[in-house]
Every structure is written in structure tokens, then in C-alpha cells.
Short mmCIF file of C-alpha atoms in Angstrom, two decimals:
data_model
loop_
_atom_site.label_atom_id
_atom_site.label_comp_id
_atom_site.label_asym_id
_atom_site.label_seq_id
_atom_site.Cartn_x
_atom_site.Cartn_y
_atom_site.Cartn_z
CA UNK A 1 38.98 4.83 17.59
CA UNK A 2 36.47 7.11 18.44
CA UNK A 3 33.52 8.12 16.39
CA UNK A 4 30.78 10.44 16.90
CA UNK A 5 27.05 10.31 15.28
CA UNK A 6 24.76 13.14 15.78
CA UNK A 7 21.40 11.86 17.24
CA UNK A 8 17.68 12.58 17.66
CA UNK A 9 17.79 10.87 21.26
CA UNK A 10 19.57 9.27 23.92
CA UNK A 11 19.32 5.36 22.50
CA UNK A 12 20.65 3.27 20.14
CA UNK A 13 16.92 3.18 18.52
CA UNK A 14 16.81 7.34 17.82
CA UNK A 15 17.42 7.92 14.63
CA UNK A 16 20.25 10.01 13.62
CA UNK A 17 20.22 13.89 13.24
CA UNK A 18 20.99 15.17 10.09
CA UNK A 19 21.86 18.81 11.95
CA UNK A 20 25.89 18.94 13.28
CA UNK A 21 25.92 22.00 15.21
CA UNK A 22 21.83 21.33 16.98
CA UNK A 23 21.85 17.64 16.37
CA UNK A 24 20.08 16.95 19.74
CA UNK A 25 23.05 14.19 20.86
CA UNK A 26 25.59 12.84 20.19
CA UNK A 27 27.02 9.20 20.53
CA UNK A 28 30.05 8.31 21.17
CA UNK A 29 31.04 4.88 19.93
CA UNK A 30 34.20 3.40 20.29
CA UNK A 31 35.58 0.92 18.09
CA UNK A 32 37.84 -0.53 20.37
CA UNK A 33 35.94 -1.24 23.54
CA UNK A 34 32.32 -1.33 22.04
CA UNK A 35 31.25 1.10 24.07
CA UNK A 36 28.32 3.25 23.46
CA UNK A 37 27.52 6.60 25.13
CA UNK A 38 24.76 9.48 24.53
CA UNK A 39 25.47 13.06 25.46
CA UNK A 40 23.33 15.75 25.42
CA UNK A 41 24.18 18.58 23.10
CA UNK A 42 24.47 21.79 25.00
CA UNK A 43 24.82 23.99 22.24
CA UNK A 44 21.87 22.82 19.97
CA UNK A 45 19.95 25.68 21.27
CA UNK A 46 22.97 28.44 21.30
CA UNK A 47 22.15 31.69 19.68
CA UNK A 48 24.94 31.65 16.83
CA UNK A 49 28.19 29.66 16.69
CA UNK A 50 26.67 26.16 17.65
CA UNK A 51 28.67 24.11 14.66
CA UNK A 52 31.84 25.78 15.72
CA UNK A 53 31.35 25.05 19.25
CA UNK A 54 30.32 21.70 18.91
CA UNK A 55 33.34 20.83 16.82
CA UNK A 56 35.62 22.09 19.47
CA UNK A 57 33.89 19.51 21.81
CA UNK A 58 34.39 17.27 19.20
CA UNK A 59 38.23 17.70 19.15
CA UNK A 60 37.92 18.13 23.30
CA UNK A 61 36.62 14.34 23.16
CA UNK A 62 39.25 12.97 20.91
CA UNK A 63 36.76 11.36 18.57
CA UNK A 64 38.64 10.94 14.87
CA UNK A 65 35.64 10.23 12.88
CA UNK A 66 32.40 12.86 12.93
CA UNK A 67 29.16 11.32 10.86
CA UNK A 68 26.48 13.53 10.71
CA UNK A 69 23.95 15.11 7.64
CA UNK A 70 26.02 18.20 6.77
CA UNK A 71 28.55 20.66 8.04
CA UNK A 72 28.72 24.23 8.10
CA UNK A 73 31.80 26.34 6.32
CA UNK A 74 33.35 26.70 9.90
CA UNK A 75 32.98 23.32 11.55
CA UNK A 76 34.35 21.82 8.31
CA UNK A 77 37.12 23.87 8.34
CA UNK A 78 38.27 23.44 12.17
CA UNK A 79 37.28 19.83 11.97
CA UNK A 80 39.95 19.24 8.62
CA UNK A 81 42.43 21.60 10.56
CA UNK A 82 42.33 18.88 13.11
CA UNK A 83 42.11 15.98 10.83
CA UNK A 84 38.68 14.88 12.00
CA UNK A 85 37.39 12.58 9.31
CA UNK A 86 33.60 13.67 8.16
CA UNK A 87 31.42 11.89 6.85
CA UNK A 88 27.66 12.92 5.53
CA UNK A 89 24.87 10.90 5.21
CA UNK A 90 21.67 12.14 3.32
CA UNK A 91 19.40 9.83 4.81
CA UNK A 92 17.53 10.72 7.93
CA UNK A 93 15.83 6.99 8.42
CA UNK A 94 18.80 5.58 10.00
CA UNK A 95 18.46 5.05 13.07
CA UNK A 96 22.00 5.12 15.47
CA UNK A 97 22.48 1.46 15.46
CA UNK A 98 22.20 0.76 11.91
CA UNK A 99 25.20 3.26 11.51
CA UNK A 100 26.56 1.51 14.38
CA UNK A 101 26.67 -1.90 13.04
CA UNK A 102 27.75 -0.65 8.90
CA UNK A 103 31.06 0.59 10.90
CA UNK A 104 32.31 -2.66 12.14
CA UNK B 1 29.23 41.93 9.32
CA UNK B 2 31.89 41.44 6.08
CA UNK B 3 31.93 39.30 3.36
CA UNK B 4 32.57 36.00 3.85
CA UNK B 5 35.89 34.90 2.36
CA UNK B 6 36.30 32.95 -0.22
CA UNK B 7 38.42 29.92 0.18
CA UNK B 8 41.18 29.30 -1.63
CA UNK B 9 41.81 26.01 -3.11
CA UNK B 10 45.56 24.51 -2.14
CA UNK B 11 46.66 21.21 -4.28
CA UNK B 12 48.79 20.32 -2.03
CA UNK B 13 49.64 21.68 1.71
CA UNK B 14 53.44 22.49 2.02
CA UNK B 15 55.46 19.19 2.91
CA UNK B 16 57.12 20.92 6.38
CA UNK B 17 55.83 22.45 9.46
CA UNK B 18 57.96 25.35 9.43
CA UNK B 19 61.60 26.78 9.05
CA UNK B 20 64.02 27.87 11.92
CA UNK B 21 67.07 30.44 11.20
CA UNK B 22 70.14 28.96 12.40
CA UNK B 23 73.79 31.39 13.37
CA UNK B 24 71.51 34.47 14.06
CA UNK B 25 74.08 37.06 15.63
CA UNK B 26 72.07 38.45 18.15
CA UNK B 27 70.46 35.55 19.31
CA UNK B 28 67.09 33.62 18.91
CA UNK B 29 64.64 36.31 18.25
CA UNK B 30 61.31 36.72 19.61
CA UNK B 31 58.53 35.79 17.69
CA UNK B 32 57.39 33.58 14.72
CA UNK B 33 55.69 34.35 10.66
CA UNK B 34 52.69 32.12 10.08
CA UNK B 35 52.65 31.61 6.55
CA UNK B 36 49.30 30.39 5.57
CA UNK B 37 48.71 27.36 2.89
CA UNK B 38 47.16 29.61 0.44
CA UNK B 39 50.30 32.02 1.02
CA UNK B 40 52.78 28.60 0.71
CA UNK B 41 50.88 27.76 -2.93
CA UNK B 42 50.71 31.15 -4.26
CA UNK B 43 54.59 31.43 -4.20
CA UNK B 44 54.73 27.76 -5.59
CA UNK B 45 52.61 28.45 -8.52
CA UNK B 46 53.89 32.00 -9.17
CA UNK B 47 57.49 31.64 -8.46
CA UNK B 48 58.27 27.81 -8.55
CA UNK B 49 55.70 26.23 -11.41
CA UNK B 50 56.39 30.14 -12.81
CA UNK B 51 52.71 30.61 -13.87
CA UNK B 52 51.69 34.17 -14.54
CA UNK B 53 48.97 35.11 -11.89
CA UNK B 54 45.71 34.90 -14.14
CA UNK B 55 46.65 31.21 -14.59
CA UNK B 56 47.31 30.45 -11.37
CA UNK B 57 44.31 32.62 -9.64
CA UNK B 58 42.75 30.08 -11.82
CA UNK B 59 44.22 27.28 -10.35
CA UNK B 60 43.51 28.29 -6.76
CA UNK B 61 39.65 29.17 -7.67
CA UNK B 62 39.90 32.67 -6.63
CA UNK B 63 39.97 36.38 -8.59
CA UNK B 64 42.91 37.81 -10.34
CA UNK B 65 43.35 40.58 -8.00
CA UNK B 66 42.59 38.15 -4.72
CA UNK B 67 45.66 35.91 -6.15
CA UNK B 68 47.77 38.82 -6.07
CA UNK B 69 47.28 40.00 -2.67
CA UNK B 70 47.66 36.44 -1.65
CA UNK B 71 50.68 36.49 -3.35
CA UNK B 72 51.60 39.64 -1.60
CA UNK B 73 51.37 38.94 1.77
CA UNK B 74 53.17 35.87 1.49
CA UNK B 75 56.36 37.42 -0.30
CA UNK B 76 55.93 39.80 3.02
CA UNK B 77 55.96 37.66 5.41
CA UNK B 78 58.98 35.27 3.91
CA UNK B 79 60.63 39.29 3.73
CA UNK B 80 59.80 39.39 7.48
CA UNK B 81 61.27 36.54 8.51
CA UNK B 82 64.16 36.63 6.13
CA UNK B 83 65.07 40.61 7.77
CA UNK B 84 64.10 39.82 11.59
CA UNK B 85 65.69 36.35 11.92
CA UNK B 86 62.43 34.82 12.46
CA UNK B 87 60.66 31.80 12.51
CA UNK B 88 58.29 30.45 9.84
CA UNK B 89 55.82 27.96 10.71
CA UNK B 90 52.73 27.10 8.26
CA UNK B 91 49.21 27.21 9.56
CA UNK B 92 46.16 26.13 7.49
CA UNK B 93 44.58 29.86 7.04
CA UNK B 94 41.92 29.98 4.32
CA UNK B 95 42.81 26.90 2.68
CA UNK B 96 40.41 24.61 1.33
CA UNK B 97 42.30 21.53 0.24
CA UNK B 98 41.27 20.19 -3.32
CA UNK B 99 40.78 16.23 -3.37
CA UNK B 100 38.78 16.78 0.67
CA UNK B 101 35.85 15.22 -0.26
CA UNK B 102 34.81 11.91 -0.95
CA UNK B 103 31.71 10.24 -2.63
CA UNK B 104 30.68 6.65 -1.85
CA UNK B 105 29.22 5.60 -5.37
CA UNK B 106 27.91 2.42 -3.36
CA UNK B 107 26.23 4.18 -0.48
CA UNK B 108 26.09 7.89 -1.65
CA UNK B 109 27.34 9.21 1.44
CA UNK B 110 30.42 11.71 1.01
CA UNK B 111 33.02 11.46 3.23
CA UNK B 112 36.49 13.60 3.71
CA UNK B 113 40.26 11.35 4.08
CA UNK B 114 42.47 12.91 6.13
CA UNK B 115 45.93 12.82 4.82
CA UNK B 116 46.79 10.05 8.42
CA UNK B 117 44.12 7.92 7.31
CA UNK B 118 45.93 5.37 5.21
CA UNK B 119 42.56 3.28 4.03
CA UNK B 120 40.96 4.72 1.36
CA UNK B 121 37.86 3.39 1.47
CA UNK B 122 34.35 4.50 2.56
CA UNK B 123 33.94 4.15 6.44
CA UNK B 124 30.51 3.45 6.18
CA UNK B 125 29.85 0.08 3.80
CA UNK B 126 34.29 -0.12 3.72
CA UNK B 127 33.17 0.04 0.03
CA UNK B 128 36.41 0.84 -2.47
CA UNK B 129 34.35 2.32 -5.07
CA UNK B 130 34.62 6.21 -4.48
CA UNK B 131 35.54 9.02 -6.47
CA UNK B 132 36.22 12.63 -5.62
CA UNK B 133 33.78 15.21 -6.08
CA UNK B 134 34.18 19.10 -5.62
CA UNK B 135 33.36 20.34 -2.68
#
């Protein structure tokens, strides 16, 4: 399974982004090969609709599991459409691995 | 730009994906009715739980009046489909489905379920201890 975590930069030592929508990256772990990847966000600097965009690349990716600091109204609501599990941290002093590692 | 709409809160999303007329004389029509889940719930609690619409406007966390043109529009659309031989299929809408959200009383971190996800625990410490909170 696939899960997403929004991140300040492109390693496992960033720390995480509390912002969905402009997180900076995003990476891509997956549970079942123990891969990790880092891709840039494209959006994080769009105008208006970044959250709504960045949850359709979400559900382009096939990730089931989003874990980031918040969501807005409509990335929440396409993301639960699509049965995207969210999950929101409050604490920005994780850094990627940590969350990482507490998954498996 | 308009008012942002206010979700309404569905207990529990219908149980089917849609209904199909069968025996139509003049064929398979063109075309389907997409009931919404806030359009499925207002018939259930008005016409199936037969609450009167103050109570159930309650229920769904909207206004009296917003109930009742929820209510509305679904008994048009089933009308629709009934008169045109057409299909129904149920799409999320405005829904916001109650029991979404997810607090980790272990880790704090709130988390949604979706109804595949069989383990109902918190994917972060796989702690059990969670309770709902309103989202």
C-alpha cells in the first residue's frame, strides 16, 4: 500500500510539511516494497486550487493513505469520495522518517 | 463568488450504487438521475424513519428550509426517473459523512476510516484507543 507524507524537502531527514495543497514534496512510501520516493510539488505555488489539484495527483498515484497537517474543505471531500484515508498530524518536528518508521 | 455550502451530515451512505428499470417498453432510455447522499437520507428520515422535517434538518445539521429543498429535489429526481424510465445511480454530492473522523487519544493525531479499511486502529502508533470526534 501506498502512502503519501507531505514534506519540507527531498530526504528522508526533511521534516514533514504541515501544508497539503503547498507542502513542498511529497513522499511516496510503499509498504510493500520499502520503497521511498520524493516528488516535487508542482502546485505548491499555484494561484488558487492547489489542495484540489494535489489530491487529484494523489488519486492519479494510487496512494490509499494521505498524512499531512490539515486539509482543506475540498481536498477532504474528493479525497473521502475516493476513499483516501487522511490522517493529520499537529506536530511539525517530525521529520519524514520518523513517520516512516511509526507506520511499519 | 457564492456562499459556500454547507455540508450536510449523512449517518449512513445508501447501501446500493444505483437502481436500473427493467421491461421498459420503448427500450433502454438515454440517460441516468444522480441522486446525491444528502438527497438518499432526506427521503430516509422524512419518509422512512417518518420524522417531521425540523427534526430531521436537525439530524442532518442543516436549516429547516435547506432540509426541505433537499428533500425536494430528491422526491424530483426519484419522479424523474420513475416517469422517464431512467436510471438512478447515487453519487456522494454534499455529503459529509458523520463518524469520518478519527482521534488517536495515544498520539493525538486524527485520522479518517474509510468504510474498505477493515482495521480500526490508528495508522500511525496502530494504537486501538480512538474515539470519534466531530469534524
Amino acid at each position: 500500500m501506498k502512502t503519501l507524507i507531505t514534506s519540507k524537502g527531498d530526504s528522508t531527514d526533511s521534516f514533514f510539511d504541515l501544508r497539503f495543497g503547498r507542502g513542498k514534496y511529497f513522499c511516496i512510501h510503499d509498504s510493500e516494497t520499502g520503497n521511498i520516493e520524493f516528488i516535487e510539488n508542482l502546485n505548491a505555488e499555484a494561484q488558487g486550487g492547489a489542495g484540489t489539484k494535489t489530491a487529484e495527483k494523489v488519486i492519479e498515484l494510487g496512494v490509499k493513505k494521505v498524512i499531512s497537517g490539515d486539509f482543506g474543505p475540498k481536498a477532504k471531500d474528493l479525497l473521502m469520495k475516493f476513499k483516501i484515508q487522511m490522517v493529520m498530524i499537529t506536530d511539525s518536528n517530525k521529520t519524514v522518517m520518523e513517520i516512516i518508521k511509526s507506520l511499519s | 463568488m457564492p456562499r459556500r455550502r454547507r455540508a450536510r451530515k449523512v449517518v449512513e451512505p445508501p447501501s446500493f450504487k444505483g437502481y436500473r428499470p427493467y421491461g421498459t417498453i420503448n427500450g433502454r432510455r438515454e440517460g441516468r438521475v444522480e441522486l446525491h447522499y444528502e438527497e438518499y437520507e432526506a427521503i430516509k428520515l422524512a419518509d422512512y424513519d417518518l420524522m417531521n422535517h425540523q427534526e430531521a434538518s436537525g439530524i442532518m445539521d442543516v436549516s429547516r428550509a435547506t432540509f426541505a429543498r433537499v428533500y425536494e429535489t430528491a422526491r424530483r429526481k426519484i419522479a424523474k426517473a420513475l416517469v422517464e424510465g431512467k436510471e438512478i445511480v447515487s453519487v456522494y454530492g454534499n455529503a459529509h459523512l458523520e463518524n469520518d473522523w478519527f482521534e488517536c487519544t495515544d498520539c493525538k493525531s486524527k485520522f479518517t476510516i474509510p468504510s474498505e479499511l477493515l482495521d480500526k486502529s490508528c495508522p500511525l502508533c496502530k494504537s486501538t484507543s480512538i474515539k470519534n470526534i466531530l469534524h
